[in-house]
Coordinates of C-alpha atoms and ligand atoms in Angstrom, one line a residue:
M670 CA -18.6 -11.6 -12.7
E671 CA -16.7 -10.3 -9.6
L672 CA -15.2 -6.8 -9.7
I673 CA -12.5 -5.7 -7.3
V674 CA -11.1 -2.2 -7.3
L675 CA -7.6 -2.0 -5.9
D676 CA -5.4 1.1 -5.4
T677 CA -2.3 0.1 -7.3
A678 CA -1.1 -2.0 -10.2
E679 CA 1.0 -4.0 -7.7
A680 CA -2.0 -4.8 -5.5
I681 CA -3.8 -6.0 -8.7
A682 CA -0.9 -8.1 -9.7
S683 CA -0.7 -9.7 -6.3
R684 CA -4.5 -10.6 -6.3
A685 CA -4.2 -12.1 -9.8
A686 CA -1.0 -14.0 -8.8
D687 CA -3.0 -15.4 -5.8
A688 CA -5.5 -16.9 -8.2
I689 CA -2.7 -18.5 -10.3
E690 CA -0.9 -19.7 -7.2
A691 CA -4.1 -21.3 -5.9
L692 CA -4.7 -23.0 -9.3
L693 CA -1.1 -24.4 -9.4
A694 CA -1.4 -25.7 -5.9
S695 CA -4.4 -27.8 -6.8
K696 CA -3.3 -28.5 -10.4
P697 CA 0.5 -28.3 -11.0
N698 CA -0.1 -29.2 -14.7
A699 CA -2.6 -26.5 -15.3
I700 CA -3.3 -24.9 -18.7
L701 CA -2.6 -21.2 -18.4
G702 CA -3.8 -18.6 -21.0
T703 CA -1.4 -15.7 -21.3
A704 CA -2.0 -12.1 -22.4
T705 CA 0.3 -9.5 -23.7
G706 CA 0.2 -5.7 -23.5
S707 CA 1.3 -3.6 -20.6
S708 CA -1.5 -4.5 -18.1
P709 CA -0.2 -8.0 -17.2
L710 CA 3.5 -7.0 -16.8
P711 CA 3.3 -6.4 -13.0
L712 CA 1.6 -9.8 -12.8
Y713 CA 4.5 -11.5 -14.6
D714 CA 6.9 -9.7 -12.3
E715 CA 5.0 -11.0 -9.3
L716 CA 4.8 -14.6 -10.7
T717 CA 8.6 -14.4 -11.2
R718 CA 9.1 -13.3 -7.6
R719 CA 6.9 -16.1 -6.3
Y720 CA 8.8 -18.6 -8.5
E721 CA 12.1 -17.4 -7.2
A722 CA 10.8 -17.6 -3.6
G723 CA 9.9 -21.2 -4.2
R724 CA 6.2 -20.7 -3.8
I725 CA 5.1 -21.7 -7.3
S726 CA 6.5 -23.8 -10.2
F727 CA 5.5 -23.8 -13.8
A728 CA 7.5 -26.9 -14.7
Q729 CA 4.3 -28.8 -15.6
V730 CA 2.3 -25.9 -17.0
E731 CA 1.3 -25.6 -20.6
G732 CA 0.6 -22.1 -21.8
F733 CA -1.6 -20.8 -24.7
M734 CA -1.2 -17.2 -25.9
L735 CA -4.3 -15.2 -26.7
D736 CA -3.2 -13.7 -29.9
E737 CA -0.3 -12.8 -32.3
Y738 CA 0.4 -10.1 -34.9
V739 CA 0.4 -11.1 -38.5
G740 CA 3.4 -9.7 -40.4
L741 CA 6.2 -9.5 -37.8
P742 CA 9.2 -11.6 -38.5
E743 CA 10.6 -14.3 -36.1
G744 CA 12.5 -12.6 -33.2
H745 CA 10.8 -9.2 -33.7
P746 CA 10.8 -7.7 -30.1
E747 CA 7.0 -6.9 -30.4
R748 CA 6.0 -10.3 -31.7
Y749 CA 3.9 -11.7 -28.9
A750 CA 5.8 -14.9 -28.9
T751 CA 9.0 -12.9 -28.2
F752 CA 7.1 -10.8 -25.6
M753 CA 5.9 -13.9 -23.7
E754 CA 9.4 -15.5 -23.9
R755 CA 11.0 -12.3 -22.5
N756 CA 8.4 -11.4 -19.8
L757 CA 7.4 -14.8 -18.5
R758 CA 8.7 -18.1 -20.0
S759 CA 12.4 -17.4 -19.7
R760 CA 12.1 -16.0 -16.2
V761 CA 10.4 -19.0 -14.6
D762 CA 10.7 -22.8 -14.9
M763 CA 8.4 -23.2 -17.9
R764 CA 9.8 -25.7 -20.3
P765 CA 11.0 -24.4 -23.7
G766 CA 8.2 -25.1 -26.1
S767 CA 5.5 -25.2 -23.5
L768 CA 4.1 -21.8 -24.3
H769 CA 2.1 -22.1 -27.5
G770 CA 0.8 -19.4 -29.9
P771 CA -0.9 -19.3 -33.2
D772 CA 1.5 -19.6 -36.2
A773 CA 1.0 -16.1 -37.7
L774 CA 4.0 -16.7 -40.0
S775 CA 2.2 -19.5 -41.8
E776 CA 1.5 -19.2 -45.6
D777 CA -2.0 -20.5 -44.8
L778 CA -3.3 -18.3 -41.9
Q779 CA -6.8 -20.0 -41.9
A780 CA -5.1 -23.4 -41.4
A781 CA -3.0 -21.9 -38.6
C782 CA -6.2 -20.6 -36.9
D783 CA -7.8 -24.1 -37.2
A784 CA -4.7 -25.8 -35.9
Y785 CA -4.4 -23.5 -32.9
E786 CA -8.1 -24.0 -32.0
A787 CA -7.6 -27.8 -32.3
A788 CA -4.5 -27.7 -30.1
M789 CA -6.4 -25.8 -27.4
A790 CA -9.4 -28.2 -27.7
A791 CA -7.0 -31.2 -27.4
A792 CA -5.5 -29.7 -24.2
G793 CA -9.0 -29.2 -22.8
Y794 CA -8.8 -25.3 -23.1
C795 CA -7.4 -23.1 -20.4
D796 CA -7.9 -23.6 -16.6
L797 CA -7.2 -19.9 -16.2
Q798 CA -7.1 -17.2 -18.8
I799 CA -5.3 -13.9 -18.1
L800 CA -6.8 -11.0 -20.0
G801 CA -6.2 -7.3 -20.6
I802 CA -8.7 -5.1 -22.3
G803 CA -8.4 -2.7 -25.2
A804 CA -9.7 0.9 -24.9
D805 CA -12.3 -0.2 -27.5
G806 CA -13.4 -3.1 -25.4
H807 CA -11.4 -5.9 -27.2
I808 CA -10.2 -8.9 -25.4
G809 CA -7.4 -10.9 -27.1
F810 CA -7.6 -9.1 -30.4
N811 CA -11.4 -9.6 -30.8
E812 CA -12.2 -6.2 -32.2
P813 CA -15.8 -4.7 -31.9
G814 CA -18.5 -6.1 -34.1
G815 CA -17.4 -9.8 -34.3
P816 CA -19.6 -12.7 -33.2
L817 CA -19.6 -13.4 -29.5
D818 CA -19.0 -17.2 -30.0
S819 CA -16.1 -17.0 -32.4
T820 CA -13.2 -19.5 -32.5
T821 CA -9.6 -18.7 -33.3
H822 CA -9.6 -16.4 -36.4
I823 CA -7.9 -13.7 -38.4
D824 CA -8.9 -10.2 -37.2
E825 CA -8.3 -6.7 -38.5
L826 CA -7.0 -4.2 -35.9
T827 CA -9.0 -1.0 -35.5
E828 CA -7.4 2.4 -35.9
Q829 CA -7.8 3.0 -32.2
T830 CA -5.9 -0.3 -31.3
R831 CA -3.1 0.5 -33.8
R832 CA -2.9 4.0 -32.3
D833 CA -2.8 2.6 -28.7
N834 CA -0.1 0.1 -29.6
A835 CA 2.0 2.5 -31.6
R836 CA 3.8 3.3 -28.4
F837 CA 5.5 -0.2 -28.7
F838 CA 6.6 0.7 -32.2
D839 CA 8.5 3.9 -31.5
G840 CA 5.2 5.8 -31.9
D841 CA 4.9 4.9 -35.5
I842 CA 1.4 3.7 -36.3
D843 CA 2.5 2.6 -39.8
A844 CA 4.8 0.1 -38.1
V845 CA 1.9 -1.5 -36.2
P846 CA 0.6 -4.6 -38.1
T847 CA -3.0 -4.3 -39.5
R848 CA -3.9 -8.0 -38.9
C849 CA -3.6 -10.6 -36.2
I850 CA -4.6 -14.1 -35.2
T851 CA -6.6 -14.2 -32.0
Q852 CA -8.4 -16.8 -29.9
G853 CA -12.1 -16.1 -30.5
L854 CA -14.5 -14.9 -27.8
G855 CA -15.9 -18.4 -27.8
T856 CA -12.4 -19.8 -27.2
I857 CA -11.8 -17.4 -24.4
M858 CA -15.1 -18.2 -22.8
K859 CA -14.2 -21.9 -22.6
A860 CA -11.5 -21.2 -20.0
R861 CA -12.6 -22.3 -16.6
K862 CA -11.6 -19.0 -15.0
L863 CA -11.0 -15.5 -16.5
V864 CA -8.9 -12.9 -14.7
L865 CA -9.0 -9.5 -16.4
I866 CA -6.7 -6.7 -15.5
A867 CA -7.4 -3.0 -16.4
T868 CA -5.5 0.0 -15.2
G869 CA -5.6 3.7 -16.2
E870 CA -8.2 6.2 -17.4
N871 CA -7.9 5.1 -21.0
K872 CA -9.7 1.9 -20.0
A873 CA -12.5 3.5 -18.0
E874 CA -15.1 3.5 -20.8
A875 CA -14.4 -0.1 -21.7
V876 CA -14.6 -1.1 -18.1
A877 CA -17.9 0.8 -17.6
H878 CA -19.4 -1.2 -20.5
L879 CA -17.9 -4.5 -19.3
V880 CA -19.3 -4.1 -15.8
E881 CA -22.5 -2.1 -16.2
G882 CA -23.4 -2.3 -19.9
E883 CA -25.5 -4.7 -21.9
I884 CA -23.8 -7.7 -23.6
D885 CA -23.0 -6.1 -26.9
P886 CA -20.7 -7.2 -29.8
R887 CA -19.7 -3.5 -30.1
W888 CA -18.0 -4.0 -26.7
P889 CA -16.6 -7.5 -27.0
A890 CA -15.5 -7.9 -23.4
T891 CA -19.1 -7.7 -22.3
V892 CA -19.5 -11.4 -23.3
M893 CA -17.6 -12.1 -20.0
Q894 CA -20.9 -11.3 -18.2
N895 CA -22.0 -14.8 -19.2
H896 CA -19.0 -16.5 -17.7
P897 CA -19.5 -18.4 -14.4
D898 CA -16.1 -17.5 -12.9
A899 CA -14.8 -14.1 -14.1
L900 CA -12.7 -11.9 -11.9
V901 CA -12.2 -8.2 -13.0
L902 CA -9.3 -6.4 -11.3
V903 CA -9.2 -2.6 -11.9
D904 CA -7.6 0.5 -10.4
P905 CA -9.6 3.6 -9.4
A906 CA -8.8 5.3 -12.8
A907 CA -10.1 2.4 -14.8
A908 CA -13.2 2.3 -12.5
S909 CA -13.8 6.0 -12.7
L910 CA -16.7 5.9 -15.1
L911 CA -18.7 3.2 -13.2
R912 CA -22.0 4.7 -12.1
Q913 CA -22.3 2.5 -9.0
R914 CA -19.8 2.2 -6.2
H915 CA -18.3 -1.2 -6.1
Ligands
GLP1035 C1 -3.3 -5.5 -27.0 C2 -3.5 -7.0 -26.8 C3 -4.6 -7.3 -25.8 C4 -4.4 -6.4 -24.6 C5 -4.7 -5.0 -25.0 C6 -4.4 -4.0 -23.9 O1 -3.7 -5.0 -28.2 N1 -3.8 -7.8 -28.0 O2 -4.5 -8.7 -25.4 O3 -5.2 -6.8 -23.6 O4 -4.2 -4.7 -26.2 O5 -3.1 -3.6 -23.9 P1 -2.4 -2.8 -22.7 O6 -2.5 -3.6 -21.5 O7 -1.0 -2.5 -23.1 O8 -3.3 -1.6 -22.6

């Protein structure tokens, strides 16, 4: 795992965009794993700028979202499908329909999980997976305590995650769904490259476990220590609880 501490969210976005630009230069039809939350937003801005400048094209890219809330209707602004459409797909030349997500509106959620895992397997899993991290150490929506080799599954959001995400729902925790579908930790680990972005003090404890802790299901992101090509990009606030200088 490579850790890089950079001063600003823009510098982090630029370093992450470099990794994606390099991938697309060597493989224009790459499979890209996308993340939601506030952490990747500067990256999506930077990717849009590079697309507008003619440096990169997503015309042949297929995307797979990490996760989706259960219980939000089609078109809800905080549905992750809507989020990704708004913040990336519609801003670049990704074809409509090329950014896939689990069908969290299905009557049969387990079947939706299985279908999503099968679609990712058929595509050969992601070449590069963008990740954020929850304050409780979740990646995707893999909350603490689950198996480290899970596939796409239904998960229950922790109180902490719902509190953290209430800011996207006018501060109303009751409006935050209680369940989600997420790629499993095993699914995420199948990506050839992982790029995790963490900014702000709220992430410092999770980052300390990720970088310096033991691999532990109570801090799900620590499974990344077993990945052969994982890049962790953090700002000084997110790095503030690391014991060693990096
Ligand atoms: C959300 C998403 C995660 C994201 C995390 C951090 O709940 N499901 O994929 O990484 O929480 O969000 P933020 O970047 O807004 O702190």
